[in-house]
mmCIF file of C-alpha atoms in Angstrom:
data_model
loop_
_atom_site.group_PDB
_atom_site.id
_atom_site.type_symbol
_atom_site.label_atom_id
_atom_site.label_comp_id
_atom_site.label_asym_id
_atom_site.label_seq_id
_atom_site.Cartn_x
_atom_site.Cartn_y
_atom_site.Cartn_z
ATOM 1 C CA MET F 4 -22.172 11.203 10.763
ATOM 2 C CA GLN F 5 -21.658 11.809 6.832
ATOM 3 C CA SER F 6 -20.264 15.418 7.730
ATOM 4 C CA LEU F 7 -17.863 14.139 9.605
ATOM 5 C CA THR F 8 -16.997 11.503 6.855
ATOM 6 C CA VAL F 9 -16.158 13.915 4.511
ATOM 7 C CA LEU F 10 -13.303 15.834 7.198
ATOM 8 C CA VAL F 11 -11.673 12.633 8.333
ATOM 9 C CA ALA F 12 -11.097 12.313 4.195
ATOM 10 C CA LEU F 13 -10.553 16.016 3.977
ATOM 11 C CA LEU F 14 -7.663 15.893 6.827
ATOM 12 C CA THR F 15 -6.172 12.384 6.037
ATOM 13 C CA ALA F 16 -5.691 14.325 2.254
ATOM 14 C CA ALA F 17 -4.093 16.976 3.963
ATOM 15 C CA ASP F 18 -1.564 14.610 5.891
ATOM 16 C CA ALA F 19 -0.784 12.900 3.415
ATOM 17 C CA VAL F 20 0.326 16.408 1.458
ATOM 18 C CA ALA F 21 2.130 17.407 4.349
ATOM 19 C CA ASP F 22 3.907 14.129 4.310
ATOM 20 C CA TRP F 23 4.830 14.747 0.866
ATOM 21 C CA THR F 24 6.255 18.103 1.410
ATOM 22 C CA LEU F 25 8.241 16.572 4.004
ATOM 23 C CA VAL F 26 9.378 13.406 1.570
ATOM 24 C CA TRP F 27 10.403 16.334 -0.426
ATOM 25 C CA LEU F 28 12.246 18.428 1.692
ATOM 26 C CA SER F 29 13.941 15.483 2.941
ATOM 27 C CA TRP F 30 12.773 15.746 6.701
ATOM 28 C CA GLY F 31 12.308 12.436 7.874
ATOM 29 C CA ARG F 32 12.555 12.233 11.124
ATOM 30 C CA ARG F 33 8.970 14.645 10.940
ATOM 31 C CA ARG F 34 7.238 11.675 9.200
ATOM 32 C CA TYR F 35 7.108 10.144 12.121
ATOM 33 C CA LEU F 36 3.496 11.211 12.290
ATOM 34 C CA THR F 37 2.414 12.408 9.870
ATOM 35 C CA LYS F 38 3.367 9.180 7.343
ATOM 36 C CA PRO F 39 1.326 6.398 9.628
ATOM 37 C CA LEU F 40 -1.207 8.817 10.298
ATOM 38 C CA VAL F 41 -2.793 8.988 6.742
ATOM 39 C CA MET F 42 -3.718 4.554 7.517
ATOM 40 C CA VAL F 43 -5.068 6.099 10.491
ATOM 41 C CA GLY F 44 -7.254 8.177 8.273
ATOM 42 C CA LEU F 45 -8.397 5.869 5.566
ATOM 43 C CA ILE F 46 -9.570 3.031 8.676
ATOM 44 C CA ALA F 47 -11.292 6.057 10.605
ATOM 45 C CA VAL F 48 -13.338 6.819 7.391
ATOM 46 C CA THR F 49 -13.839 2.936 6.458
ATOM 47 C CA VAL F 50 -16.062 2.844 10.017
ATOM 48 C CA LEU F 51 -17.510 6.233 10.176
ATOM 49 C CA VAL F 52 -18.707 4.777 6.697
ATOM 50 C CA GLY F 53 -20.248 2.516 9.702
ATOM 51 C CA LEU F 54 -20.144 -0.936 8.041
ATOM 52 C CA VAL F 55 -18.070 -1.871 10.719
ATOM 53 C CA GLY F 56 -20.070 -2.123 13.903
ATOM 54 C CA PRO F 57 -21.162 -5.948 16.370
ATOM 55 C CA VAL F 58 -19.958 -9.148 15.314
ATOM 56 C CA GLY F 59 -23.117 -10.269 12.801
ATOM 57 C CA ASP F 60 -23.644 -6.792 11.873
ATOM 58 C CA SER F 61 -20.375 -5.914 10.076
ATOM 59 C CA GLU F 62 -19.645 -6.739 6.479
ATOM 60 C CA PRO F 63 -16.743 -8.861 6.558
ATOM 61 C CA ALA F 64 -15.055 -7.139 3.651
ATOM 62 C CA ALA F 65 -14.637 -3.928 6.006
ATOM 63 C CA TRP F 66 -13.088 -5.574 8.948
ATOM 64 C CA TRP F 67 -10.441 -7.253 6.521
ATOM 65 C CA LEU F 68 -9.979 -3.961 4.521
ATOM 66 C CA ILE F 69 -9.485 -2.688 7.968
ATOM 67 C CA GLY F 70 -6.641 -4.608 8.808
ATOM 68 C CA ALA F 71 -5.378 -4.398 5.417
ATOM 69 C CA LEU F 72 -4.760 -0.683 6.382
ATOM 70 C CA PHE F 73 -3.688 -1.449 9.818
ATOM 71 C CA PHE F 74 -0.764 -3.387 9.051
ATOM 72 C CA GLY F 75 0.212 -1.026 6.456
ATOM 73 C CA MET F 76 0.354 1.801 9.338
ATOM 74 C CA LEU F 77 2.347 -0.272 10.763
ATOM 75 C CA GLY F 78 4.611 -1.218 7.458
ATOM 76 C CA ASP F 79 5.374 2.950 7.726
ATOM 77 C CA ILE F 80 6.144 2.790 10.764
ATOM 78 C CA SER F 81 8.678 0.526 10.656
ATOM 79 C CA MET F 82 10.291 1.749 7.552
ATOM 80 C CA ASN F 83 10.829 4.868 8.894
ATOM 81 C CA GLY F 84 13.806 3.540 10.568
ATOM 82 C CA PRO F 85 16.737 3.634 8.846
ATOM 83 C CA SER F 86 18.107 0.320 9.428
ATOM 84 C CA THR F 87 17.659 -2.967 7.015
ATOM 85 C CA ARG F 88 15.876 -4.818 9.863
ATOM 86 C CA HIS F 89 13.376 -2.082 9.988
ATOM 87 C CA PHE F 90 12.853 -2.382 6.059
ATOM 88 C CA LEU F 91 12.495 -5.885 6.399
ATOM 89 C CA GLY F 92 9.975 -5.910 9.498
ATOM 90 C CA GLY F 93 8.256 -2.952 6.931
ATOM 91 C CA VAL F 94 8.593 -6.098 4.551
ATOM 92 C CA GLY F 95 7.014 -7.910 7.174
ATOM 93 C CA PHE F 96 3.782 -6.200 7.845
ATOM 94 C CA PHE F 97 3.370 -5.076 4.472
ATOM 95 C CA PHE F 98 3.301 -8.601 3.500
ATOM 96 C CA VAL F 99 0.324 -9.603 6.189
ATOM 97 C CA GLY F 100 -1.560 -6.498 4.593
ATOM 98 C CA HIS F 101 -1.727 -7.883 0.836
ATOM 99 C CA LEU F 102 -3.084 -10.842 2.216
ATOM 100 C CA ALA F 103 -5.862 -8.824 4.242
ATOM 101 C CA TYR F 104 -6.390 -6.844 1.111
ATOM 102 C CA ALA F 105 -6.348 -10.590 -1.054
ATOM 103 C CA VAL F 106 -8.765 -11.850 1.523
ATOM 104 C CA THR F 107 -11.118 -8.187 1.199
ATOM 105 C CA PHE F 108 -11.255 -8.468 -2.701
ATOM 106 C CA LEU F 109 -12.111 -12.536 -2.570
ATOM 107 C CA SER F 110 -14.868 -11.299 0.774
ATOM 108 C CA LEU F 111 -16.089 -8.416 -1.606
ATOM 109 C CA GLY F 112 -16.975 -11.353 -5.061
ATOM 110 C CA LEU F 113 -14.877 -11.828 -7.984
ATOM 111 C CA ASP F 114 -17.221 -10.670 -10.753
ATOM 112 C CA ALA F 115 -14.502 -11.101 -13.357
ATOM 113 C CA PRO F 116 -15.459 -8.947 -15.961
ATOM 114 C CA ALA F 117 -14.261 -9.480 -19.485
ATOM 115 C CA TRP F 118 -11.708 -6.012 -19.249
ATOM 116 C CA SER F 119 -10.329 -8.085 -15.457
ATOM 117 C CA TRP F 120 -8.589 -10.460 -16.950
ATOM 118 C CA VAL F 121 -6.266 -8.009 -18.318
ATOM 119 C CA GLY F 122 -4.499 -7.807 -14.480
ATOM 120 C CA PHE F 123 -2.942 -11.008 -15.162
ATOM 121 C CA ALA F 124 -0.931 -9.374 -18.297
ATOM 122 C CA VAL F 125 -0.317 -6.172 -15.725
ATOM 123 C CA ALA F 126 0.970 -8.986 -13.126
ATOM 124 C CA LEU F 127 3.766 -10.355 -15.984
ATOM 125 C CA VAL F 128 4.701 -6.781 -16.800
ATOM 126 C CA LEU F 129 5.718 -5.500 -13.769
ATOM 127 C CA GLY F 130 7.028 -8.682 -12.764
ATOM 128 C CA LEU F 131 10.090 -8.141 -14.750
ATOM 129 C CA PRO F 132 11.796 -6.099 -12.894
ATOM 130 C CA MET F 133 12.154 -8.948 -10.854
ATOM 131 C CA ARG F 134 15.797 -10.454 -11.614
ATOM 132 C CA ARG F 135 17.494 -6.518 -11.242
ATOM 133 C CA VAL F 136 15.351 -6.013 -7.551
ATOM 134 C CA LEU F 137 16.885 -9.551 -6.304
ATOM 135 C CA ALA F 138 20.186 -8.406 -7.281
ATOM 136 C CA GLY F 139 19.752 -5.252 -5.392
ATOM 137 C CA ALA F 140 17.784 -6.958 -2.757
ATOM 138 C CA HIS F 141 20.654 -9.797 -2.265
ATOM 139 C CA GLN F 142 23.930 -7.191 -2.343
ATOM 140 C CA MET F 143 21.724 -5.159 0.378
ATOM 141 C CA GLY F 144 20.681 -7.388 3.188
ATOM 142 C CA GLY F 145 21.910 -11.055 1.699
ATOM 143 C CA ARG F 146 19.568 -14.106 0.789
ATOM 144 C CA PRO F 147 17.067 -13.018 3.659
ATOM 145 C CA MET F 148 16.394 -9.895 1.552
ATOM 146 C CA ALA F 149 15.832 -12.024 -1.314
ATOM 147 C CA ALA F 150 13.926 -14.349 0.054
ATOM 148 C CA ALA F 151 11.647 -12.280 1.950
ATOM 149 C CA LEU F 152 11.024 -10.006 -1.623
ATOM 150 C CA VAL F 153 10.447 -13.314 -3.543
ATOM 151 C CA ALA F 154 7.209 -14.186 -1.360
ATOM 152 C CA TYR F 155 6.516 -10.399 -0.933
ATOM 153 C CA SER F 156 6.430 -10.184 -5.177
ATOM 154 C CA LEU F 157 3.553 -13.189 -4.564
ATOM 155 C CA VAL F 158 1.524 -11.873 -2.657
ATOM 156 C CA ILE F 159 1.127 -8.687 -4.561
ATOM 157 C CA SER F 160 0.540 -10.035 -7.829
ATOM 158 C CA ALA F 161 -2.005 -11.905 -6.425
ATOM 159 C CA MET F 162 -3.612 -8.977 -4.350
ATOM 160 C CA LEU F 163 -3.469 -7.043 -8.012
ATOM 161 C CA VAL F 164 -4.676 -9.834 -9.639
ATOM 162 C CA LEU F 165 -7.513 -10.019 -7.340
ATOM 163 C CA GLY F 166 -8.842 -6.733 -7.218
ATOM 164 C CA TRP F 167 -8.766 -6.332 -10.967
ATOM 165 C CA LEU F 168 -10.857 -9.468 -10.544
ATOM 166 C CA THR F 169 -13.637 -7.733 -8.757
ATOM 167 C CA GLY F 170 -14.217 -5.288 -11.735
ATOM 168 C CA SER F 171 -14.146 -2.558 -9.230
ATOM 169 C CA ILE F 172 -12.359 0.538 -11.226
ATOM 170 C CA TRP F 173 -11.664 1.458 -8.184
ATOM 171 C CA ILE F 174 -10.024 -0.720 -6.993
ATOM 172 C CA ALA F 175 -8.194 -2.467 -10.037
ATOM 173 C CA ALA F 176 -6.820 1.768 -10.255
ATOM 174 C CA GLY F 177 -5.538 1.056 -7.313
ATOM 175 C CA ALA F 178 -4.171 -2.190 -6.722
ATOM 176 C CA LEU F 179 -2.629 -1.205 -9.664
ATOM 177 C CA ILE F 180 -0.599 2.454 -8.080
ATOM 178 C CA PHE F 181 0.072 0.323 -4.809
ATOM 179 C CA VAL F 182 2.059 -2.009 -6.975
ATOM 180 C CA VAL F 183 3.871 0.909 -9.098
ATOM 181 C CA SER F 184 4.636 2.450 -6.101
ATOM 182 C CA ASP F 185 5.829 -1.373 -4.532
ATOM 183 C CA THR F 186 8.218 -1.497 -7.659
ATOM 184 C CA LEU F 187 9.668 1.531 -7.552
ATOM 185 C CA ILE F 188 10.987 0.469 -4.071
ATOM 186 C CA GLY F 189 12.456 -2.164 -5.504
ATOM 187 C CA LEU F 190 14.094 -0.793 -9.087
ATOM 188 C CA ASN F 191 15.710 1.883 -6.185
ATOM 189 C CA LEU F 192 17.124 -0.968 -3.975
ATOM 190 C CA ALA F 193 18.508 -2.630 -7.391
ATOM 191 C CA GLU F 194 20.205 1.361 -8.165
ATOM 192 C CA HIS F 195 20.788 3.350 -4.606
ATOM 193 C CA GLY F 196 19.857 0.811 -1.759
ATOM 194 C CA ASN F 197 17.291 1.862 0.345
ATOM 195 C CA GLN F 198 18.542 5.554 0.352
ATOM 196 C CA PRO F 199 15.454 7.044 -3.057
ATOM 197 C CA PRO F 200 16.312 10.155 -4.602
ATOM 198 C CA ARG F 201 14.148 12.730 -3.377
ATOM 199 C CA LEU F 202 12.306 12.467 -5.884
ATOM 200 C CA THR F 203 12.043 8.818 -6.445
ATOM 201 C CA ASN F 204 11.104 8.963 -3.055
ATOM 202 C CA LEU F 205 8.559 11.519 -3.568
ATOM 203 C CA ALA F 206 6.773 9.061 -7.118
ATOM 204 C CA ILE F 207 7.039 6.052 -4.474
ATOM 205 C CA MET F 208 4.632 8.074 -1.039
ATOM 206 C CA VAL F 209 2.259 9.701 -4.002
ATOM 207 C CA THR F 210 1.787 6.456 -5.515
ATOM 208 C CA TYR F 211 1.245 4.188 -2.418
ATOM 209 C CA HIS F 212 -1.206 6.797 -1.015
ATOM 210 C CA VAL F 213 -3.420 7.432 -3.735
ATOM 211 C CA GLY F 214 -3.304 3.340 -4.302
ATOM 212 C CA GLN F 215 -4.101 2.706 -0.601
ATOM 213 C CA ALA F 216 -6.893 5.685 -0.673
ATOM 214 C CA LEU F 217 -8.360 4.465 -4.568
ATOM 215 C CA ILE F 218 -8.777 0.860 -2.690
ATOM 216 C CA THR F 219 -10.580 1.740 0.358
ATOM 217 C CA ALA F 220 -12.686 3.940 -2.052
ATOM 218 C CA GLY F 221 -13.375 0.883 -4.406
ATOM 219 C CA VAL F 222 -14.111 -1.469 -1.205
ATOM 220 C CA LEU F 223 -16.312 0.744 0.594
ATOM 221 C CA LEU F 224 -18.431 1.688 -2.515
ATOM 222 C CA ALA F 225 -18.543 -2.224 -3.749
ATOM 223 C CA LEU F 226 -20.533 -2.299 0.061
ATOM 224 C CA SER F 227 -23.057 0.857 0.069
#
């Protein structure tokens, strides 16, 4: 089982690199498979590690992690669409995914070492561009888009802070990198709408995948 887990992890990493390549080549339509498959791979790794089983024999945090990754997969599928409706659908799925991450971290327990409280300051710093982001969101989709991003920014900030308070370096790094990815999306909305330049789009996807992978690794290590 361990060798199979390693194989799936390597295939997931290879798929992520393939997806980044397609981003760089601007072959968006071909990403309908590679983009969500990264989340599928992380879900498979979580299952193969053996922390998910019959009711009563499973780690609750593992199930919440799977839920977070599943909604991330749905968000990926939705955001592959070109319209504002697809974008808002993706925001909704990721909103639920971040809530699931928050519950995952609470299920692990919050050790809250001294360094982890810096997470509050990190969340505040990453929230500084919100005024520009909201202006861009309002221009793109009016009040519904702006309201959706306000709610989203609050839940992702909570996810970041709780991730740091777990005391896991892996989770803290993953949560931070994930929020950096979303911050890049928000800044792009302010500057370019829902059409990021190629380099920005690549940075968004690399930080997104790396962040999710680090969170997954951190949770699994904490449960092992």
